[in-house]
Short mmCIF file of C-alpha atoms (C1' of nucleotides) in Angstrom, two decimals:
data_model
loop_
_atom_site.label_atom_id
_atom_site.label_comp_id
_atom_site.label_asym_id
_atom_site.label_seq_id
_atom_site.Cartn_x
_atom_site.Cartn_y
_atom_site.Cartn_z
CA MET A 10 -4.51 -6.79 20.01
CA SER A 11 -6.23 -6.50 23.37
CA LYS A 12 -3.39 -8.01 25.36
CA PRO A 13 -0.35 -5.90 26.20
CA LEU A 14 2.41 -7.94 24.69
CA SER A 15 5.05 -6.66 27.08
CA GLY A 16 4.40 -9.46 29.55
CA ARG A 17 7.25 -11.88 30.20
CA LYS A 18 7.07 -14.11 27.21
CA PRO A 19 10.38 -14.20 25.43
CA SER A 20 9.70 -17.92 24.86
CA ALA A 21 12.33 -18.75 22.23
CA LYS A 22 9.78 -20.35 19.93
CA ARG A 23 7.54 -17.37 20.08
CA GLU A 24 10.39 -15.16 19.00
CA ALA A 25 11.34 -17.59 16.29
CA ILE A 26 7.80 -17.45 14.98
CA LEU A 27 7.78 -13.68 15.00
CA ASP A 28 11.13 -13.53 13.25
CA ALA A 29 10.03 -15.95 10.60
CA ALA A 30 6.69 -14.25 10.13
CA GLN A 31 8.37 -10.90 9.73
CA VAL A 32 10.57 -12.22 6.97
CA VAL A 33 7.72 -13.92 5.17
CA PHE A 34 5.24 -11.06 5.44
CA LEU A 35 7.70 -8.39 4.43
CA ASP A 36 8.89 -10.57 1.62
CA VAL A 37 5.76 -11.79 -0.10
CA GLY A 38 3.04 -9.60 1.37
CA TYR A 39 0.14 -10.42 3.62
CA ALA A 40 -2.05 -12.30 1.19
CA ALA A 41 0.65 -14.48 -0.30
CA ALA A 42 2.12 -15.35 3.07
CA SER A 43 1.04 -18.75 4.35
CA MET A 44 1.04 -20.08 7.86
CA ASP A 45 2.77 -23.17 6.51
CA GLY A 46 5.54 -21.03 5.17
CA VAL A 47 5.98 -19.24 8.46
CA ALA A 48 5.96 -22.53 10.36
CA ALA A 49 8.54 -24.05 8.05
CA ARG A 50 10.85 -21.09 8.30
CA ALA A 51 10.49 -20.93 12.07
CA GLY A 52 11.23 -24.65 12.37
CA VAL A 53 7.97 -25.10 14.20
CA SER A 54 4.66 -26.78 13.57
CA LYS A 55 1.64 -24.83 12.53
CA ALA A 56 -0.17 -25.84 15.68
CA THR A 57 2.49 -24.13 17.74
CA ILE A 58 1.84 -20.90 15.94
CA TYR A 59 -1.81 -21.14 16.82
CA ALA A 60 -0.85 -21.83 20.41
CA HIS A 61 0.76 -18.40 20.54
CA PHE A 62 -1.37 -16.39 18.15
CA THR A 63 -5.06 -16.67 17.58
CA SER A 64 -5.06 -16.01 13.83
CA LYS A 65 -3.07 -14.92 10.85
CA ASP A 66 -4.33 -11.40 11.34
CA GLN A 67 -3.16 -11.30 14.90
CA LEU A 68 0.22 -12.75 14.04
CA PHE A 69 0.59 -10.11 11.39
CA SER A 70 -0.41 -7.47 13.86
CA ALA A 71 2.12 -8.72 16.40
CA VAL A 72 4.89 -8.61 13.83
CA ILE A 73 4.17 -5.04 12.85
CA GLN A 74 3.68 -3.92 16.43
CA ARG A 75 6.98 -5.41 17.49
CA ARG A 76 8.77 -3.77 14.63
CA CYS A 77 7.15 -0.48 15.46
CA GLU A 78 8.23 -0.68 19.10
CA ARG A 79 11.79 -1.33 18.06
CA SER A 80 12.03 1.43 15.53
CA GLU A 81 14.26 4.17 16.78
CA ALA A 82 14.06 6.65 13.93
CA PHE A 83 16.96 9.01 14.43
CA GLN A 84 18.14 9.04 17.97
CA SER A 85 21.31 11.05 17.87
CA ILE A 86 21.04 14.19 15.84
CA ASP A 87 22.57 17.28 17.26
CA SER A 88 21.11 20.50 16.04
CA GLN A 89 24.33 22.39 16.61
CA GLY A 90 26.34 23.68 13.73
CA ASP A 91 25.54 25.27 10.44
CA VAL A 92 21.85 25.32 9.54
CA ARG A 93 22.43 23.84 6.17
CA ALA A 94 24.57 21.10 7.60
CA VAL A 95 21.99 20.23 10.24
CA LEU A 96 19.12 20.13 7.75
CA THR A 97 21.14 18.15 5.28
CA GLY A 98 22.04 15.61 7.93
CA VAL A 99 18.41 15.24 8.94
CA ALA A 100 17.31 14.92 5.34
CA ARG A 101 19.88 12.32 4.49
CA ARG A 102 18.94 10.19 7.48
CA LEU A 103 15.28 10.39 6.72
CA MET A 104 15.81 9.53 3.08
CA THR A 105 17.96 6.55 3.95
CA LEU A 106 15.30 5.35 6.36
CA LEU A 107 12.40 5.90 3.98
CA LEU A 108 14.14 4.15 1.12
CA SER A 109 15.36 1.15 3.09
CA PRO A 110 13.88 -2.08 1.76
CA GLU A 111 12.40 -2.98 5.13
CA ALA A 112 10.71 0.36 5.60
CA LEU A 113 9.28 0.23 2.11
CA ALA A 114 8.02 -3.30 2.63
CA MET A 115 6.40 -2.28 5.91
CA TYR A 116 4.79 0.68 4.25
CA ARG A 117 3.36 -1.47 1.46
CA LEU A 118 1.95 -3.94 3.93
CA VAL A 119 0.44 -1.46 6.33
CA VAL A 120 -1.07 0.73 3.66
CA ALA A 121 -2.73 -2.26 2.07
CA GLU A 122 -4.16 -3.56 5.35
CA SER A 123 -4.84 -0.23 7.01
CA LEU A 124 -8.57 -0.26 6.42
CA ARG A 125 -8.97 -3.84 7.56
CA GLN A 126 -6.79 -3.38 10.62
CA PRO A 127 -7.10 0.16 11.96
CA ASP A 128 -5.12 -0.60 15.12
CA LEU A 129 -2.20 -1.51 12.97
CA ALA A 130 -2.43 1.65 10.96
CA ARG A 131 -2.42 3.63 14.16
CA ALA A 132 0.58 1.81 15.61
CA PHE A 133 2.52 2.25 12.40
CA TYR A 134 1.65 5.89 12.12
CA ASP A 135 2.58 6.68 15.70
CA SER A 136 5.90 4.90 15.69
CA GLY A 137 6.81 5.83 12.13
CA PRO A 138 5.65 9.03 10.47
CA ALA A 139 4.51 10.73 13.67
CA ALA A 140 7.67 9.92 15.61
CA GLY A 141 9.90 11.06 12.78
CA LYS A 142 7.98 14.25 12.35
CA ALA A 143 8.22 15.00 16.06
CA GLN A 144 11.99 14.70 16.02
CA ILE A 145 12.35 16.85 12.96
CA ALA A 146 9.99 19.44 14.38
CA ALA A 147 12.08 19.57 17.55
CA ILE A 148 15.23 20.15 15.58
CA MET A 149 13.64 22.84 13.47
CA ALA A 150 12.27 24.51 16.58
CA ASP A 151 15.82 24.54 17.93
CA LEU A 152 17.07 26.17 14.79
CA ALA A 153 14.30 28.72 15.03
CA ASP A 154 15.25 29.50 18.63
CA ARG A 155 18.78 30.16 17.49
CA GLY A 156 17.46 32.50 14.85
CA GLU A 157 18.63 30.31 12.02
CA LEU A 158 15.11 29.76 10.77
CA VAL A 159 12.00 31.90 10.92
CA LEU A 160 9.01 29.65 11.53
CA ASP A 161 5.38 30.19 12.32
CA ASP A 162 4.95 26.60 13.34
CA PRO A 163 7.78 24.05 13.54
CA TRP A 164 5.32 21.20 13.06
CA VAL A 165 4.07 22.56 9.82
CA ALA A 166 7.59 23.24 8.65
CA ALA A 167 8.69 19.71 9.57
CA ASP A 168 5.71 18.34 7.67
CA GLN A 169 6.69 20.33 4.62
CA PHE A 170 10.32 19.37 4.89
CA ILE A 171 9.37 15.71 4.94
CA GLY A 172 7.06 16.23 2.00
CA LEU A 173 9.87 17.76 0.01
CA LEU A 174 11.83 14.57 0.58
CA ARG A 175 9.05 12.11 -0.25
CA THR A 176 8.87 12.98 -3.89
CA ASP A 177 9.10 11.14 -7.16
CA LEU A 178 12.22 9.28 -6.15
CA PHE A 179 10.34 7.76 -3.24
CA MET A 180 7.31 6.91 -5.34
CA ARG A 181 9.34 5.14 -7.97
CA THR A 182 11.26 3.17 -5.42
CA LEU A 183 8.06 2.26 -3.63
CA LEU A 184 6.55 0.96 -6.85
CA GLY A 185 9.68 -0.90 -7.80
CA LEU A 186 10.32 1.23 -10.87
CA PRO A 187 13.82 2.12 -12.02
CA LEU A 188 15.03 5.61 -11.22
CA ARG A 189 15.44 8.27 -13.81
CA ASP A 190 18.89 9.23 -14.96
CA GLY A 191 20.35 11.73 -12.59
CA GLN A 192 17.67 11.06 -10.01
CA THR A 193 19.70 10.70 -6.84
CA LEU A 194 19.20 10.72 -3.13
CA ASP A 195 21.63 13.58 -2.81
CA GLY A 196 19.89 15.61 -5.47
CA VAL A 197 16.56 15.38 -3.69
CA THR A 198 18.18 16.10 -0.35
CA VAL A 199 19.96 19.22 -1.51
CA GLY A 200 16.87 20.43 -3.34
CA ALA A 201 14.70 20.08 -0.26
CA VAL A 202 17.17 21.86 1.96
CA ASP A 203 17.47 24.67 -0.56
CA VAL A 204 13.72 25.20 -0.63
CA ILE A 205 13.45 25.17 3.15
CA LEU A 206 16.28 27.65 3.52
CA ARG A 207 14.84 29.96 0.91
CA ALA A 208 11.41 29.78 2.45
CA PHE A 209 12.39 29.95 6.10
CA GLY A 210 15.96 31.21 6.13
CA PRO A 211 16.61 34.40 8.10
CA LYS A 212 18.07 36.47 5.27
CA ARG A 213 14.96 37.98 3.84
CA MET B 8 -1.31 -7.90 -20.28
CA SER B 9 0.20 -8.70 -23.64
CA LYS B 10 -2.95 -8.00 -25.61
CA PRO B 11 -3.90 -4.43 -26.42
CA LEU B 12 -7.35 -4.18 -24.93
CA SER B 13 -8.53 -1.56 -27.37
CA GLY B 14 -9.90 -4.17 -29.75
CA ARG B 15 -13.66 -4.18 -30.36
CA LYS B 16 -14.91 -5.91 -27.27
CA PRO B 17 -17.44 -3.78 -25.47
CA SER B 18 -19.36 -7.03 -24.85
CA ALA B 19 -21.84 -5.92 -22.20
CA LYS B 20 -20.98 -8.78 -19.88
CA ARG B 21 -17.31 -8.05 -20.09
CA GLU B 22 -17.96 -4.49 -19.04
CA ALA B 23 -20.25 -5.65 -16.26
CA ILE B 24 -17.52 -7.90 -14.97
CA LEU B 25 -14.98 -5.11 -15.05
CA ASP B 26 -17.36 -2.75 -13.29
CA ALA B 27 -18.12 -5.26 -10.59
CA ALA B 28 -14.50 -6.22 -10.17
CA GLN B 29 -13.52 -2.60 -9.81
CA VAL B 30 -15.99 -2.09 -7.02
CA VAL B 31 -14.98 -5.25 -5.21
CA PHE B 32 -11.22 -4.77 -5.53
CA LEU B 33 -11.28 -1.11 -4.55
CA ASP B 34 -13.58 -1.93 -1.70
CA VAL B 35 -12.01 -4.91 0.03
CA GLY B 36 -8.55 -5.13 -1.48
CA TYR B 37 -6.98 -7.69 -3.76
CA ALA B 38 -6.55 -10.54 -1.30
CA ALA B 39 -10.00 -10.34 0.25
CA ALA B 40 -11.71 -10.05 -3.09
CA SER B 41 -13.13 -13.33 -4.39
CA MET B 42 -14.09 -14.32 -7.87
CA ASP B 43 -17.42 -15.50 -6.47
CA GLY B 44 -18.04 -12.05 -5.11
CA VAL B 45 -17.24 -10.43 -8.42
CA ALA B 46 -19.44 -12.90 -10.27
CA ALA B 47 -22.35 -12.32 -7.93
CA ARG B 48 -22.10 -8.56 -8.21
CA ALA B 49 -21.79 -8.71 -11.99
CA GLY B 50 -24.82 -10.99 -12.22
CA VAL B 51 -22.72 -13.52 -14.06
CA SER B 52 -21.37 -16.96 -13.40
CA LYS B 53 -17.79 -17.49 -12.43
CA ALA B 54 -17.17 -19.47 -15.59
CA THR B 55 -18.08 -16.45 -17.66
CA ILE B 56 -15.40 -14.46 -15.93
CA TYR B 57 -12.85 -17.07 -16.84
CA ALA B 58 -14.09 -16.98 -20.42
CA HIS B 59 -12.98 -13.35 -20.56
CA PHE B 60 -10.03 -13.26 -18.21
CA THR B 61 -7.48 -15.93 -17.65
CA SER B 62 -6.95 -15.42 -13.94
CA LYS B 63 -7.66 -13.26 -10.95
CA ASP B 64 -4.38 -11.47 -11.47
CA GLN B 65 -5.25 -10.63 -15.03
CA LEU B 66 -8.71 -9.45 -14.11
CA PHE B 67 -7.22 -7.20 -11.50
CA SER B 68 -4.72 -5.93 -14.00
CA ALA B 69 -7.46 -5.18 -16.53
CA VAL B 70 -9.44 -3.24 -13.95
CA ILE B 71 -6.51 -1.05 -12.99
CA GLN B 72 -5.42 -0.54 -16.58
CA ARG B 73 -8.88 0.53 -17.62
CA ARG B 74 -9.11 2.97 -14.76
CA CYS B 75 -5.71 4.34 -15.61
CA GLU B 76 -6.69 4.91 -19.24
CA ARG B 77 -9.77 6.79 -18.18
CA SER B 78 -8.06 9.03 -15.67
CA GLU B 79 -7.90 12.57 -16.92
CA ALA B 80 -6.07 14.30 -14.10
CA PHE B 81 -6.65 17.99 -14.58
CA GLN B 82 -7.53 18.83 -18.11
CA SER B 83 -8.52 22.46 -18.00
CA ILE B 84 -6.22 24.62 -16.00
CA ASP B 85 -5.28 27.95 -17.41
CA SER B 86 -2.03 29.35 -16.19
CA GLN B 87 -3.16 32.92 -16.78
CA GLY B 88 -3.79 35.25 -13.92
CA ASP B 89 -2.12 35.90 -10.60
CA VAL B 90 0.66 33.45 -9.71
CA ARG B 91 -0.76 32.73 -6.33
CA ALA B 92 -4.19 32.12 -7.78
CA VAL B 93 -2.86 29.75 -10.41
CA LEU B 94 -0.79 27.76 -7.94
CA THR B 95 -3.62 27.65 -5.44
CA GLY B 96 -5.98 26.36 -8.10
CA VAL B 97 -3.55 23.66 -9.10
CA ALA B 98 -2.93 22.69 -5.52
CA ARG B 99 -6.58 22.49 -4.66
CA ARG B 100 -7.30 20.26 -7.63
CA LEU B 101 -4.45 17.96 -6.88
CA MET B 102 -5.41 17.68 -3.24
CA THR B 103 -9.01 16.90 -4.12
CA LEU B 104 -7.85 14.24 -6.52
CA LEU B 105 -5.31 12.70 -4.14
CA LEU B 106 -7.78 12.56 -1.28
CA SER B 107 -10.68 11.15 -3.26
CA PRO B 108 -11.75 7.75 -1.94
CA GLU B 109 -11.25 6.10 -5.32
CA ALA B 110 -7.75 7.45 -5.79
CA LEU B 111 -6.78 6.41 -2.28
CA ALA B 112 -8.19 2.93 -2.80
CA MET B 113 -6.30 2.60 -6.08
CA TYR B 114 -3.12 3.74 -4.42
CA ARG B 115 -3.49 1.18 -1.62
CA LEU B 116 -4.10 -1.61 -4.11
CA VAL B 117 -1.33 -0.78 -6.51
CA VAL B 118 1.26 -0.15 -3.83
CA ALA B 119 0.50 -3.48 -2.23
CA GLU B 120 0.69 -5.41 -5.49
CA SER B 121 3.42 -3.41 -7.18
CA LEU B 122 6.17 -5.91 -6.60
CA ARG B 123 4.09 -8.86 -7.72
CA GLN B 124 2.77 -7.07 -10.80
CA PRO B 125 5.34 -4.63 -12.12
CA ASP B 126 3.39 -3.88 -15.29
CA LEU B 127 0.58 -2.60 -13.15
CA ALA B 128 2.86 -0.42 -11.12
CA ARG B 129 4.19 1.08 -14.33
CA ALA B 130 0.73 1.73 -15.77
CA PHE B 131 -0.42 3.35 -12.57
CA TYR B 132 2.66 5.49 -12.28
CA ASP B 133 2.50 6.69 -15.87
CA SER B 134 -1.17 7.60 -15.85
CA GLY B 135 -1.21 8.90 -12.29
CA PRO B 136 1.80 10.49 -10.63
CA ALA B 137 3.77 11.00 -13.83
CA ALA B 138 0.88 12.52 -15.78
CA GLY B 139 -0.01 14.86 -12.95
CA LYS B 140 3.55 15.93 -12.52
CA ALA B 141 3.87 16.65 -16.23
CA GLN B 142 0.87 18.94 -16.19
CA ILE B 143 2.04 20.79 -13.13
CA ALA B 144 5.53 21.13 -14.56
CA ALA B 145 4.06 22.62 -17.71
CA ILE B 146 2.11 25.18 -15.74
CA MET B 147 5.09 26.11 -13.64
CA ALA B 148 7.22 26.44 -16.75
CA ASP B 149 4.61 28.81 -18.09
CA LEU B 150 4.78 30.89 -14.96
CA ALA B 151 8.54 30.91 -15.20
CA ASP B 152 8.34 32.13 -18.80
CA ARG B 153 6.17 34.98 -17.66
CA GLY B 154 8.73 35.85 -15.02
CA GLU B 155 6.39 35.00 -12.19
CA LEU B 156 8.63 32.23 -10.95
CA VAL B 157 12.37 31.73 -11.08
CA LEU B 158 13.09 28.08 -11.70
CA ASP B 159 16.16 26.05 -12.48
CA ASP B 160 14.07 23.08 -13.52
CA PRO B 161 10.26 23.08 -13.72
CA TRP B 162 10.17 19.32 -13.25
CA VAL B 163 12.02 19.49 -9.99
CA ALA B 164 9.85 22.36 -8.83
CA ALA B 165 6.69 20.47 -9.73
CA ASP B 166 7.97 17.48 -7.85
CA GLN B 167 8.60 19.60 -4.79
CA PHE B 168 5.24 21.32 -5.07
CA ILE B 169 3.51 17.96 -5.11
CA GLY B 170 5.58 16.79 -2.17
CA LEU B 171 4.51 19.83 -0.19
CA LEU B 172 0.92 18.75 -0.75
CA ARG B 173 1.34 15.07 0.08
CA THR B 174 2.05 15.60 3.72
CA ASP B 175 0.66 14.40 6.99
CA LEU B 176 -2.92 15.09 5.97
CA PHE B 177 -2.53 12.70 3.07
CA MET B 178 -0.84 10.04 5.17
CA ARG B 179 -3.54 10.10 7.81
CA THR B 180 -6.29 9.91 5.25
CA LEU B 181 -4.52 7.10 3.45
CA LEU B 182 -4.26 5.11 6.67
CA GLY B 183 -7.85 5.84 7.64
CA LEU B 184 -6.90 7.85 10.69
CA PRO B 185 -8.89 10.86 11.86
CA LEU B 186 -7.45 14.25 11.04
CA ARG B 187 -5.96 16.50 13.63
CA ASP B 188 -7.90 19.53 14.80
CA GLY B 189 -7.30 22.36 12.40
CA GLN B 190 -5.76 20.07 9.83
CA THR B 191 -7.51 21.16 6.67
CA LEU B 192 -7.13 20.84 2.95
CA ASP B 193 -7.02 24.60 2.64
CA GLY B 194 -4.37 24.93 5.28
CA VAL B 195 -2.06 22.52 3.51
CA THR B 196 -2.78 24.15 0.17
CA VAL B 197 -2.01 27.66 1.34
CA GLY B 198 1.10 26.48 3.17
CA ALA B 199 2.47 24.77 0.09
CA VAL B 200 1.83 27.75 -2.14
CA ASP B 201 3.48 30.04 0.39
CA VAL B 202 6.61 27.93 0.45
CA ILE B 203 6.81 27.72 -3.33
CA LEU B 204 6.35 31.46 -3.69
CA ARG B 205 8.97 32.23 -1.07
CA ALA B 206 11.40 29.78 -2.61
CA PHE B 207 10.79 30.56 -6.27
CA GLY B 208 8.99 33.90 -6.31
CA PRO B 209 10.64 36.66 -8.29
CA LYS B 210 10.95 39.19 -5.48
CA ARG B 211 14.31 38.28 -4.06
"C1'" DG C 10 3.94 -26.27 25.18
"C1'" DT C 11 4.78 -28.88 21.36
"C1'" DC C 12 4.09 -32.14 17.94
"C1'" DT C 13 1.53 -35.13 13.98
"C1'" DA C 14 -2.37 -35.55 11.59
"C1'" DT C 15 -6.45 -34.00 9.85
"C1'" DA C 16 -11.00 -31.72 9.64
"C1'" DG C 17 -13.55 -28.17 7.39
"C1'" DC C 18 -13.91 -24.73 4.39
"C1'" DA C 19 -13.37 -21.20 0.79
"C1'" DT C 20 -11.17 -20.32 -3.14
"C1'" DG C 21 -9.40 -20.28 -7.93
"C1'" DA C 22 -10.14 -22.66 -11.82
"C1'" DT C 23 -12.40 -26.21 -15.21
"C1'" DA C 24 -15.75 -29.76 -17.72
"C1'" DG C 25 -19.50 -30.39 -20.26
"C1'" DA C 26 -24.34 -29.30 -21.52
"C1'" DC C 27 -26.99 -25.77 -23.84
"C1'" DG D 10 -20.72 -17.33 -24.75
"C1'" DT D 11 -22.98 -18.71 -20.91
"C1'" DC D 12 -24.56 -21.59 -17.46
"C1'" DT D 13 -24.61 -25.49 -13.53
"C1'" DA D 14 -21.96 -28.44 -11.21
"C1'" DT D 15 -17.70 -29.95 -9.72
"C1'" DC D 16 -12.60 -30.55 -8.95
"C1'" DA D 17 -8.30 -29.72 -6.70
"C1'" DT D 18 -5.77 -26.95 -3.96
"C1'" DG D 19 -4.25 -24.68 -0.02
"C1'" DC D 20 -5.72 -22.25 3.75
"C1'" DT D 21 -7.20 -21.60 8.80
"C1'" DA D 22 -7.92 -23.97 12.70
"C1'" DT D 23 -8.35 -28.00 15.95
"C1'" DA D 24 -7.99 -32.89 18.26
"C1'" DG D 25 -5.35 -35.72 20.68
"C1'" DA D 26 -0.83 -37.85 21.95
"C1'" DC D 27 3.48 -36.79 24.25
#
DNA sequence: GTCTATAGCATGATAGAC
DNA sequence: GTCTATCATGCTATAGAC
């Protein structure tokens, strides 16, 4: 937490521990995860874990931090082309990311522990929601520059676009509930893009 | 879980246990909550808790279920009057509800435990998100009937309206992060209403 | 650094008296 | 139903050998 983890410490065992811990935490949650379980999966003794990490909390923190550093969101999105096509592409990528089992598991974990571990909440927010929003805002600003959208504030618009995508479908998936009939990723995507275009499209 | 809790069992102690458990769970989370802590706060011995509830899981479940049954969402909203005023009123109520400390704490708990306790996730979803969405859909359908909105599907529109409100402000609050400068409940509310009116307003 | 073995503790859950 | 007292488990964390 206080030590910058970017020092030279690839130490195979350390990585093995982190890999194992990630699987266990994301799988069963923080509370149900046991150090014994992590040790077993990593093929390492519990004492070795404590040689590398000071506590379960800190191990958990390291796992999330590492995953946050590695997250790349959407690197290659070109904002050229038809507005609708660009927005649809962005939306589809974001939806796929949001609904991926790993992202959902991370979200469940971090939300639950956010009050107990504020540093973690911050790291997650910065590398997840904030990073994604920044990229989407940049793309929307581009579209606005080209006159394809009329925006007061690209950041606000990006925020709203994301909100339009994180709707009931996301909530149900997050809670592990079955989807409604006809509730599809594409439906939500198209609906969100429609609203954005009607609200911020140039033809008004 | 299998027993309908509406049987005659107000049993003062039982209520005291539920009250105490609610405070403890919402306060420190499921994992960190201890039966000893609940017992102490309820002024009851641990054995008494186990006389009424079979396990920690079931106690937790009972707490959430009870809270879900009591939730009233927004009872009295009249959809008469100016469209913008109606939508703004709805939005403000929903935002206030979503951002209330108790609702946020419930959300953190249920999300974290949703996979382990699917019944709970269902109860929460039905009495929370689903109930709220139903009310908002009804109001928007009303507005559509009056020609104030042009909607394909009020349920989809309600979903999108809610999404426009659950944006970055909500995420930051949920994670316990400080809000940005100028990031206000009113700002989000007005922004969402603007988008809905531009997308679904009659003047097009 | 890594292991085996174990201490120490808190917790969830129960037995038996009242 | 309710209490006091206790059990059994499983967890975090450490000691000491290699």
